[in-house]
PDB file of C-alpha atoms in Angstrom:
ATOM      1  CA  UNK P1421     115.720  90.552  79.796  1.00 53.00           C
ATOM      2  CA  UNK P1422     111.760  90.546  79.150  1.00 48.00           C
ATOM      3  CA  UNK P1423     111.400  89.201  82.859  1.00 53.00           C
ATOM      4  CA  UNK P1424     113.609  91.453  84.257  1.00 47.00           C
ATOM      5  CA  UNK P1425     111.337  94.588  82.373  1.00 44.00           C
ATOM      6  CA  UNK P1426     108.496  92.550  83.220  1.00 53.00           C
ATOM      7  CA  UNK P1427     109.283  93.143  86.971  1.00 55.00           C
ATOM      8  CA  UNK P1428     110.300  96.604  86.369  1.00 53.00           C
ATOM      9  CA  UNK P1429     106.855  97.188  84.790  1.00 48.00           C
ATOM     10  CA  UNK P1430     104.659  95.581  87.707  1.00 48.00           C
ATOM     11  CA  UNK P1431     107.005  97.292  90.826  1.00 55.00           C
ATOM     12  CA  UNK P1432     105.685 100.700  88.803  1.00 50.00           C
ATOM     13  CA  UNK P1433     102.363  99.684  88.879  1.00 54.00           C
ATOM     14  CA  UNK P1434     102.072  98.785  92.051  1.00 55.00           C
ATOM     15  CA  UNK P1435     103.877 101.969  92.835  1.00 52.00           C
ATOM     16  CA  UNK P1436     100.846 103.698  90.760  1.00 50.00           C
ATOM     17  CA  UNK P1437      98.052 101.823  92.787  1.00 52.00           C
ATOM     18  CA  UNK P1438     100.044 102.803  96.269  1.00 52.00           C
ATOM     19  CA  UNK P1439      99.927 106.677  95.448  1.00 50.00           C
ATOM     20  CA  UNK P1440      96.494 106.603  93.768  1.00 44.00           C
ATOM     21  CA  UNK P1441      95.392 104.361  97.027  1.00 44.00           C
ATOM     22  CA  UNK P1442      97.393 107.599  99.251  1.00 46.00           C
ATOM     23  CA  UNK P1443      95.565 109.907  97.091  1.00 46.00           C
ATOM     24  CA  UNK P1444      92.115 108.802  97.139  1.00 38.00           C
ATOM     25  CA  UNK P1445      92.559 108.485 101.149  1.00 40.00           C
ATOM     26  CA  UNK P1446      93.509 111.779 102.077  1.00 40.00           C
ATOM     27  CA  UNK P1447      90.874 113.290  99.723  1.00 44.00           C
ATOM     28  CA  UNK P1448      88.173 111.432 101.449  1.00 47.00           C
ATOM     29  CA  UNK P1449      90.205 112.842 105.097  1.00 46.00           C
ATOM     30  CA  UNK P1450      89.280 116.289 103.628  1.00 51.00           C
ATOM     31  CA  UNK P1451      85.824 115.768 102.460  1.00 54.00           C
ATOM     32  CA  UNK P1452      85.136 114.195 106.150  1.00 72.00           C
ATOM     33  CA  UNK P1453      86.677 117.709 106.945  1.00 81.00           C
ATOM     34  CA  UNK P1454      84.244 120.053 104.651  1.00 87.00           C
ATOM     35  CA  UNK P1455      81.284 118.251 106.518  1.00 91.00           C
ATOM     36  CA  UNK P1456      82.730 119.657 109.434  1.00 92.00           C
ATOM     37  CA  UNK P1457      83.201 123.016 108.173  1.00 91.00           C
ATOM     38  CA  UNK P1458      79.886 122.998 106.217  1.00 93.00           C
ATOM     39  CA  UNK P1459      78.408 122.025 110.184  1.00 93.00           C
ATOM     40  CA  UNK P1460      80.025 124.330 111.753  1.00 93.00           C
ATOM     41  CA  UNK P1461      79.404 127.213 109.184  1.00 89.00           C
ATOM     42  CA  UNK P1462      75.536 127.744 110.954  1.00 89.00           C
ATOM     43  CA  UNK P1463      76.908 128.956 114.145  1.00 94.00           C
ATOM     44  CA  UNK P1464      76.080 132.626 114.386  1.00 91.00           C
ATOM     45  CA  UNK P1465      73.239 135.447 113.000  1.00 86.00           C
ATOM     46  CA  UNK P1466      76.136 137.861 112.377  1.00 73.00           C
ATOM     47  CA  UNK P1467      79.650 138.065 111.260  1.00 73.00           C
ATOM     48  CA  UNK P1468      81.775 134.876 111.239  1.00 86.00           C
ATOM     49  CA  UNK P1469      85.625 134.437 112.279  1.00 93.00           C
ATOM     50  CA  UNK P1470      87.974 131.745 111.628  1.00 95.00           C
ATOM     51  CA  UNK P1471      90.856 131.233 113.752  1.00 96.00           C
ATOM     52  CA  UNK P1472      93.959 129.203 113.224  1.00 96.00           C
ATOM     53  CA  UNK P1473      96.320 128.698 116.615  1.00 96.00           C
ATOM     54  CA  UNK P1474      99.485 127.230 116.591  1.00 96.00           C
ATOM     55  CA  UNK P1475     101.889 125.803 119.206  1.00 96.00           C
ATOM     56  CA  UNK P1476     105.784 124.593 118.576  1.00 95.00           C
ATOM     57  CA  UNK P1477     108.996 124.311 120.544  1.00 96.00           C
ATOM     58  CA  UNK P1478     111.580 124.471 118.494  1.00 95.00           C
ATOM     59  CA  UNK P1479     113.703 121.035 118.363  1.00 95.00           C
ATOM     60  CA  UNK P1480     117.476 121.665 119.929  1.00 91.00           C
ATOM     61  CA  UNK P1481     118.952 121.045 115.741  1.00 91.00           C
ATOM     62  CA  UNK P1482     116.566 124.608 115.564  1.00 92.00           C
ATOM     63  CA  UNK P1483     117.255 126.890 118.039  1.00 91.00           C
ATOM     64  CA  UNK P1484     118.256 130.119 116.655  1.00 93.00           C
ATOM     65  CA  UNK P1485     120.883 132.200 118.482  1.00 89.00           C
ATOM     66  CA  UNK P1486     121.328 135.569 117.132  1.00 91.00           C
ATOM     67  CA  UNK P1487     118.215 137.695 116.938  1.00 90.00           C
ATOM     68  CA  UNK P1488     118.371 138.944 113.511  1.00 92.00           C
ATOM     69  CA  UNK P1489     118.397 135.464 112.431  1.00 95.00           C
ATOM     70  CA  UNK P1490     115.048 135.296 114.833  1.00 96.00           C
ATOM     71  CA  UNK P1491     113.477 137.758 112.584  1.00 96.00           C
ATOM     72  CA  UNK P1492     114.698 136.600 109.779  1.00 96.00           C
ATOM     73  CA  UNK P1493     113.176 132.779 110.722  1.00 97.00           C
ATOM     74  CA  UNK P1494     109.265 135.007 111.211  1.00 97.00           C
ATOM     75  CA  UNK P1495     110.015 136.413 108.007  1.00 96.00           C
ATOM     76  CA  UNK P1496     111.034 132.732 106.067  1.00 96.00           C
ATOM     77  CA  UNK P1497     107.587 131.576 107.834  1.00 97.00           C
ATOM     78  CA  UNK P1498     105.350 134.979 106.677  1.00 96.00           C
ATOM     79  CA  UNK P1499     106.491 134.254 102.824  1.00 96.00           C
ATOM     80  CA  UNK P1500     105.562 130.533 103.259  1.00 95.00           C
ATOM     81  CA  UNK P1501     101.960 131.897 103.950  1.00 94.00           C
ATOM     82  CA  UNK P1502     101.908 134.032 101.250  1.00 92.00           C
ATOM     83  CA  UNK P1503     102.909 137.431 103.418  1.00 93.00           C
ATOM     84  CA  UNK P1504     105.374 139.667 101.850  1.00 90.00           C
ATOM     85  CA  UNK P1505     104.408 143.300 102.773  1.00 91.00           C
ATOM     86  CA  UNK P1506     103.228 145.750 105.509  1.00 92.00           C
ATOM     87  CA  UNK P1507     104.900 143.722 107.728  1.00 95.00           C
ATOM     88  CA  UNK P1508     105.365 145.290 111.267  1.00 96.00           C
ATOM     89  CA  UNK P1509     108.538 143.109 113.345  1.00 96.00           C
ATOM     90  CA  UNK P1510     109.475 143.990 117.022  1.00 96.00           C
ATOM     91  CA  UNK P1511     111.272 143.007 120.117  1.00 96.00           C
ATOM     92  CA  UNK P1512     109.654 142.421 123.896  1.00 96.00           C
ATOM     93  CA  UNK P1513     112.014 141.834 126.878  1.00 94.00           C
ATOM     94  CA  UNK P1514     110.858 140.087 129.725  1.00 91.00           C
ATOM     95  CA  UNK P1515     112.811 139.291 133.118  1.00 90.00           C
ATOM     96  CA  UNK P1516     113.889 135.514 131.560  1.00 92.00           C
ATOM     97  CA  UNK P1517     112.706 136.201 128.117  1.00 94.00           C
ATOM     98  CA  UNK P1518     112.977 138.003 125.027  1.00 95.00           C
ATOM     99  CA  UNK P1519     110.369 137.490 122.224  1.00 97.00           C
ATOM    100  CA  UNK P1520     110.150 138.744 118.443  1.00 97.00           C
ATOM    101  CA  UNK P1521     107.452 139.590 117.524  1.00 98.00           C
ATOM    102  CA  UNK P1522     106.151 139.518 113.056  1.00 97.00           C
ATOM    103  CA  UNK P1523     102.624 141.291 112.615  1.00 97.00           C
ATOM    104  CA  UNK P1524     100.743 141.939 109.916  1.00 96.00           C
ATOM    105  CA  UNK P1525      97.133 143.361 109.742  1.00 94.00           C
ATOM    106  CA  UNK P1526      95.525 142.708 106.341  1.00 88.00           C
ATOM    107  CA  UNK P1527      92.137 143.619 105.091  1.00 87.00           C
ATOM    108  CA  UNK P1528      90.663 139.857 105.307  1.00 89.00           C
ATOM    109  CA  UNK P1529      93.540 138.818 107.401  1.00 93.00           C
ATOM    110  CA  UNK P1530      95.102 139.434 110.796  1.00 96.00           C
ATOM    111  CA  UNK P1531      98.521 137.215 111.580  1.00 97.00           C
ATOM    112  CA  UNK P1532     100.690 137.425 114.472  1.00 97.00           C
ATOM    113  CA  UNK P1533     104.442 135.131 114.820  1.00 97.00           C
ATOM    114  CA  UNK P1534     105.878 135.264 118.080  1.00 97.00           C
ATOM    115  CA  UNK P1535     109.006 133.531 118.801  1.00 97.00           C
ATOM    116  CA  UNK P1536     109.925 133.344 122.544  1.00 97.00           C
ATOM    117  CA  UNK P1537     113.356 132.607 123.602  1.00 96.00           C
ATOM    118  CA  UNK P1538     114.287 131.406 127.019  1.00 95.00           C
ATOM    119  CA  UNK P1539     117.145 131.745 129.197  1.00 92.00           C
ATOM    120  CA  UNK P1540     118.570 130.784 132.284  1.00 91.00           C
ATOM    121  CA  UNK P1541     121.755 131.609 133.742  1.00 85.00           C
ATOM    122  CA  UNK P1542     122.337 133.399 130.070  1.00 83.00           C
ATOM    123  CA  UNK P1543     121.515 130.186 128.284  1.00 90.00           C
ATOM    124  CA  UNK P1544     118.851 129.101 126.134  1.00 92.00           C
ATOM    125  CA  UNK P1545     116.738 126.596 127.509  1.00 93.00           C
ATOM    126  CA  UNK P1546     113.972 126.276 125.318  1.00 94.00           C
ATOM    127  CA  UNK P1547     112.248 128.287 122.146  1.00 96.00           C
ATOM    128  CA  UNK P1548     108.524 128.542 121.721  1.00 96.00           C
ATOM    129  CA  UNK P1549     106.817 129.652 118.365  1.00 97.00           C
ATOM    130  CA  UNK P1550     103.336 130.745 118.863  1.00 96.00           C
ATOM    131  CA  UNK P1551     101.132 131.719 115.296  1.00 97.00           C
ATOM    132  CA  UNK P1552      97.992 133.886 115.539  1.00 97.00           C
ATOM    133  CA  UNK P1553      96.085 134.281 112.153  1.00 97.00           C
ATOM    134  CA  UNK P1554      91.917 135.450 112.172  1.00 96.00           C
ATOM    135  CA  UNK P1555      90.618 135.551 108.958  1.00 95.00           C
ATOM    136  CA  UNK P1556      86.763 136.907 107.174  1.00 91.00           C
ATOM    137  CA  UNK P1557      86.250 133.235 106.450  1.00 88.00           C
ATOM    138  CA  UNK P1558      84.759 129.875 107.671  1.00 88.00           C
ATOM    139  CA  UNK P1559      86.117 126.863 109.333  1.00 91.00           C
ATOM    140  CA  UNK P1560      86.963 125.511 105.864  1.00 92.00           C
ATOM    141  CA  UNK P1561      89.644 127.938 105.316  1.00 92.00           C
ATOM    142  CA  UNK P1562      90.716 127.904 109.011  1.00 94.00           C
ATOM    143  CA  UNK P1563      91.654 124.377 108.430  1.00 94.00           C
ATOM    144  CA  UNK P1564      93.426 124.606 104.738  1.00 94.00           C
ATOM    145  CA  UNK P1565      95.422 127.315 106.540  1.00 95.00           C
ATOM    146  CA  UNK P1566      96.149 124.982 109.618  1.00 95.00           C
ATOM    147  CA  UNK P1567      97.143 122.253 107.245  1.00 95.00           C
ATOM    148  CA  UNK P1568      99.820 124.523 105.518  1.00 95.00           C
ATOM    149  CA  UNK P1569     101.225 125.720 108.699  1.00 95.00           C
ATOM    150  CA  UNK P1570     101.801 122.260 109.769  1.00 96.00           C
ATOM    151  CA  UNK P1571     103.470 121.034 106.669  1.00 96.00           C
ATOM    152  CA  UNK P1572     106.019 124.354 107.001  1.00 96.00           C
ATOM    153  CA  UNK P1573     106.480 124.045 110.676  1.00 96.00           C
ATOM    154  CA  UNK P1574     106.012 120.553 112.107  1.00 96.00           C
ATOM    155  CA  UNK P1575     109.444 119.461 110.737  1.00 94.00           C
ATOM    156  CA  UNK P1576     111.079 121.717 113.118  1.00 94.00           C
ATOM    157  CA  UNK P1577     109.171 121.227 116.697  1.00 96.00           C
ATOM    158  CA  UNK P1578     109.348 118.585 119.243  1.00 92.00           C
ATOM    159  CA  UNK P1579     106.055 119.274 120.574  1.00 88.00           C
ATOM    160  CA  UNK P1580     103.273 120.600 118.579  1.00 93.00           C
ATOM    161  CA  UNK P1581      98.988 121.719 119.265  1.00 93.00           C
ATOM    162  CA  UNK P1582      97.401 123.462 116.497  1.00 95.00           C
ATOM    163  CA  UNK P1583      93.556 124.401 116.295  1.00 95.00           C
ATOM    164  CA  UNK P1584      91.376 125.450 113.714  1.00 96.00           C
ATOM    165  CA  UNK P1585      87.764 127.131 114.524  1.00 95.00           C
ATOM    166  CA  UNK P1586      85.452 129.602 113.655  1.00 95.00           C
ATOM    167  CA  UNK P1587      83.320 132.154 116.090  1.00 95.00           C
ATOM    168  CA  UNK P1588      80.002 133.430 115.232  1.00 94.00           C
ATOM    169  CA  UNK P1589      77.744 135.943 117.494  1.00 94.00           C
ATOM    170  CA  UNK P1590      73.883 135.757 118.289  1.00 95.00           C
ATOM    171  CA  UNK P1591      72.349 139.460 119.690  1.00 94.00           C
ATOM    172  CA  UNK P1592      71.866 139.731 122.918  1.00 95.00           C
ATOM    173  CA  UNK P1593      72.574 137.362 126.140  1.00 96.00           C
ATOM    174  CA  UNK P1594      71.203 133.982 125.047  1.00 97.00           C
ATOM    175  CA  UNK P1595      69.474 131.344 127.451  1.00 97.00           C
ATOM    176  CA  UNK P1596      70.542 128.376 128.239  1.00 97.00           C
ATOM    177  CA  UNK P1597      68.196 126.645 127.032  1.00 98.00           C
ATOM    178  CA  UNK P1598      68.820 128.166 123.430  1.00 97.00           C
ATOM    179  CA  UNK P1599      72.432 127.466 124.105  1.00 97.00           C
ATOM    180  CA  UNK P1600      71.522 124.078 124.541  1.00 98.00           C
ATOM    181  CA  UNK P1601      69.586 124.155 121.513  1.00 97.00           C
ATOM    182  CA  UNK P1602      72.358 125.479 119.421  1.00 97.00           C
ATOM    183  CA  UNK P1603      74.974 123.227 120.705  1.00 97.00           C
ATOM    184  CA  UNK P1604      72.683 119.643 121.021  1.00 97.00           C
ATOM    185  CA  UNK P1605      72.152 120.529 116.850  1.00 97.00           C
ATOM    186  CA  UNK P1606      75.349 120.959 116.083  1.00 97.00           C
ATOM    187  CA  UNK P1607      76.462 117.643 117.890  1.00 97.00           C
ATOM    188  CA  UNK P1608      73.686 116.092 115.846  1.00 97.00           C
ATOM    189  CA  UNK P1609      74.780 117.238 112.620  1.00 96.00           C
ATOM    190  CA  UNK P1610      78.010 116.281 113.180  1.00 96.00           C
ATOM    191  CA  UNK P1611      77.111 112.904 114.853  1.00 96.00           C
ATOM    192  CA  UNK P1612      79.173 113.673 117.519  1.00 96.00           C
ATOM    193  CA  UNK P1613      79.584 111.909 121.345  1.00 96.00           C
ATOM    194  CA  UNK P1614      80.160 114.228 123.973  1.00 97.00           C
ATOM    195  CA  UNK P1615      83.043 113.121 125.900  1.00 97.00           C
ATOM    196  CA  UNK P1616      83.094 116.129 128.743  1.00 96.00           C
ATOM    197  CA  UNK P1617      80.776 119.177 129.438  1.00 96.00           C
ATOM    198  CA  UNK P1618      80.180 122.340 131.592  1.00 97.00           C
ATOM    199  CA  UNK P1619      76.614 123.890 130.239  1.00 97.00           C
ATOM    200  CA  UNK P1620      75.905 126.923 132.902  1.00 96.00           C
ATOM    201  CA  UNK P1621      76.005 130.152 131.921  1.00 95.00           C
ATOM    202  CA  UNK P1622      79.432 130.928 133.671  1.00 93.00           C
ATOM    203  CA  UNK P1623      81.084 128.628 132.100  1.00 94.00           C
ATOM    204  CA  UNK P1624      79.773 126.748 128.451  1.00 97.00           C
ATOM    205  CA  UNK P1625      82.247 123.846 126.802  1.00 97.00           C
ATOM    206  CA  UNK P1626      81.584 120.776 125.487  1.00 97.00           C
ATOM    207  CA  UNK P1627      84.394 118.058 124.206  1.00 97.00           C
ATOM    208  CA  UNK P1628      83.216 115.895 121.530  1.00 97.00           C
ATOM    209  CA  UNK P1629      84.569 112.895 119.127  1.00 97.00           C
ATOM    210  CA  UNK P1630      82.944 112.682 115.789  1.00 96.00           C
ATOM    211  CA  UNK P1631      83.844 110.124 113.495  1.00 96.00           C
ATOM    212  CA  UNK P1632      84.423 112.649 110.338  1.00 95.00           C
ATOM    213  CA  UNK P1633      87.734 113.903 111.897  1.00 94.00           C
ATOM    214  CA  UNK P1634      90.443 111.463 111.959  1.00 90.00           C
ATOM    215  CA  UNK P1635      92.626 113.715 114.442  1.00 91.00           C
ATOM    216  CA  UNK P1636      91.716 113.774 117.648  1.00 93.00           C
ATOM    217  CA  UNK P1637      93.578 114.480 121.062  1.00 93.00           C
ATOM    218  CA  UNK P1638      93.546 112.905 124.415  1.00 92.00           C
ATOM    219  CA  UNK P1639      91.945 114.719 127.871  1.00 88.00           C
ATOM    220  CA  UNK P1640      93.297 111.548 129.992  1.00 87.00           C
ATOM    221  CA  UNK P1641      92.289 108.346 128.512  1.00 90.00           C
ATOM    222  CA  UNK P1642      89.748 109.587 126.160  1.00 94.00           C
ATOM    223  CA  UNK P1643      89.940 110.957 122.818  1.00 96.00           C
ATOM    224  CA  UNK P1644      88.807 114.615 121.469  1.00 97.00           C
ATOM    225  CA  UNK P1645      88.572 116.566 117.811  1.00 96.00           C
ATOM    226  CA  UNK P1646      85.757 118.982 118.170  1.00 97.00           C
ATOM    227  CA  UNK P1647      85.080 121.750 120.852  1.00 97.00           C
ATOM    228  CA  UNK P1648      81.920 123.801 121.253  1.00 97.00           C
ATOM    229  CA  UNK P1649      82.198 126.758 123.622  1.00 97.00           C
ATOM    230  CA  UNK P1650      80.146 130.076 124.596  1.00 97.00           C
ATOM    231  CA  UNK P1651      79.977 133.387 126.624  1.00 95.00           C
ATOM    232  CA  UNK P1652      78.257 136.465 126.398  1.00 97.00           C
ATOM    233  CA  UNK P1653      80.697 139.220 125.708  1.00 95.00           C
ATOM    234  CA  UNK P1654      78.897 142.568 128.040  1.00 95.00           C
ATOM    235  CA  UNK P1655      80.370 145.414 126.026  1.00 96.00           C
ATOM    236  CA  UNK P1656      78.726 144.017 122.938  1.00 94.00           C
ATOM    237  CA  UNK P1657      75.735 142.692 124.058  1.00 96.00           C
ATOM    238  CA  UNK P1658      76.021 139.485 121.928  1.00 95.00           C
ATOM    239  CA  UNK P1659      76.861 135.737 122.496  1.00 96.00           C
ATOM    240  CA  UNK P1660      79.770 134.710 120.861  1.00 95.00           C
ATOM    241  CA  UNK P1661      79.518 131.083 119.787  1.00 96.00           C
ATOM    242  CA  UNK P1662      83.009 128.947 118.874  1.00 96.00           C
ATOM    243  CA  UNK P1663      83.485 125.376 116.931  1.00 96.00           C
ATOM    244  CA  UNK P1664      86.722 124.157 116.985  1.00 96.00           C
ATOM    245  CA  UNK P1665      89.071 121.099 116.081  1.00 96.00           C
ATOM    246  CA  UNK P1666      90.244 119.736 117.788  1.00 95.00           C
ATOM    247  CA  UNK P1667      89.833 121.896 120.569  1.00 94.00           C
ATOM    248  CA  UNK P1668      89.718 125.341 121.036  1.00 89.00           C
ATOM    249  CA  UNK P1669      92.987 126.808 121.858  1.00 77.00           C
ATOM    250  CA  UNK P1670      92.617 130.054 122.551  1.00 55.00           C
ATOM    251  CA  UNK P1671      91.332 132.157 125.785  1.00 50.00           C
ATOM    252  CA  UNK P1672      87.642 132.905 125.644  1.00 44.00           C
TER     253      UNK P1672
END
């Protein structure tokens, strides 16, 4: 009997020492992760955005059929984050689609849910959930936010690209040799490789791997987590500077 307890007593321990080990790891992940954010939080002389994108197609098991049960699924997904109110929910029709559409325009807070359904020859063929939220905040937030998104919807997609970034704006139409500046310090600071560019005024993007993210994605055979793009927006006058991870997934 004392052996037997005995064993008991060591399989707990070890079961301790596994979860303190799991613990301790992904606390470092998000410290590597702050250093980012802390980085990426000097882009910009003005206001700051963060941005969280996210891309899912629902699994077959998922699909949902009826369309109150479409807005009901934005709704279940708008609690998770915390959203209960001044909610606006509406339908689009397209020629082989039909999306619903969850919005809710906060003070600190923008979010947009749109599920698109797909059909051919009156059948379903595939569902696509796409998540919108802009926040007043930093990258740091943009990625906590990220995070909880994937732990509510990852479960349910069969293919999956999320991004977390924040913008920033500098007055006026900046050179490109201060572009240059800006983005060769930030690659610095983040002791980041750059794995692809395009530095022209037409078109500024450069795909980097630094070694404080553990994600990263693939652009062929080599491996991406941060993404530094620019363009000078006309109406505004300004340059609008973005930092992403792992890359930026939105139109700019």
């Amino acid at each position: 009997m004392y052996r037997w307890f005995r064993r008991i007593g060591v399989i707990f321990l070890l079961i301790l020492w596994m979860m303190a080990g799991m613990q301790l790891f992904a606390t470092k992940n998000e410290a590597k992760e702050t250093t980012v954010a802390q980085v990426f939080s000097a882009i910009g002389d003005t206001e700051r955005e963060g941005i969280v994108e996210y891309y899912g197609q629902l699994t077959e098991k998922k699909k949902i059929i009826m369309l109150e049960q479409r807005e009901e699924y934005l709704r279940e997904i708008a609690e998770e984050l915390g959203i209960y109110d001044h909610i606006v929910v509406y339908r689009t029709y397209g020629e082989n689609s039909q999306t619903t559409v969850l919005q809710k325009d906060g003070a600190n807070a923008d979010t947009s849910l749109r599920l698109v359904t797909w059909r051919e020859k009156g059948e379903i063929t595939r569902q696509t959930l796409l998540v919108h939220i802009s926040m007043d905040s930093d990258l740091e937030m943009a990625l906590r936010v990220r995070r909880r998104l994937k732990s509510i919807l990852d479960e349910d997609m069969e293919t999956v690209r999320s991004s977390a970034l924040v913008s920033g704006n500098y007055a006026g139409n900046l050179s490109l040799a201060k572009r240059n500046q800006i983005a060769d310090r930030l690659l610095q600071d983040l002791d980041a490789s750059v794995v692809t560019e395009n530095r022209d005024m037409q078109l500024y993007t450069i795909y980097g791997y630094t070694p404080y993210l553990k994600e990263y994605v693939r652009q062929g055979k080599k491996t991406v987590n941060v993404n530094i793009a620019m363009y000078y927006d006309e109406t505004k006058d300004e340059t609008r500077v973005y930092g992403a991870v792992p890359v930026l997934g939105i139109d700019y």
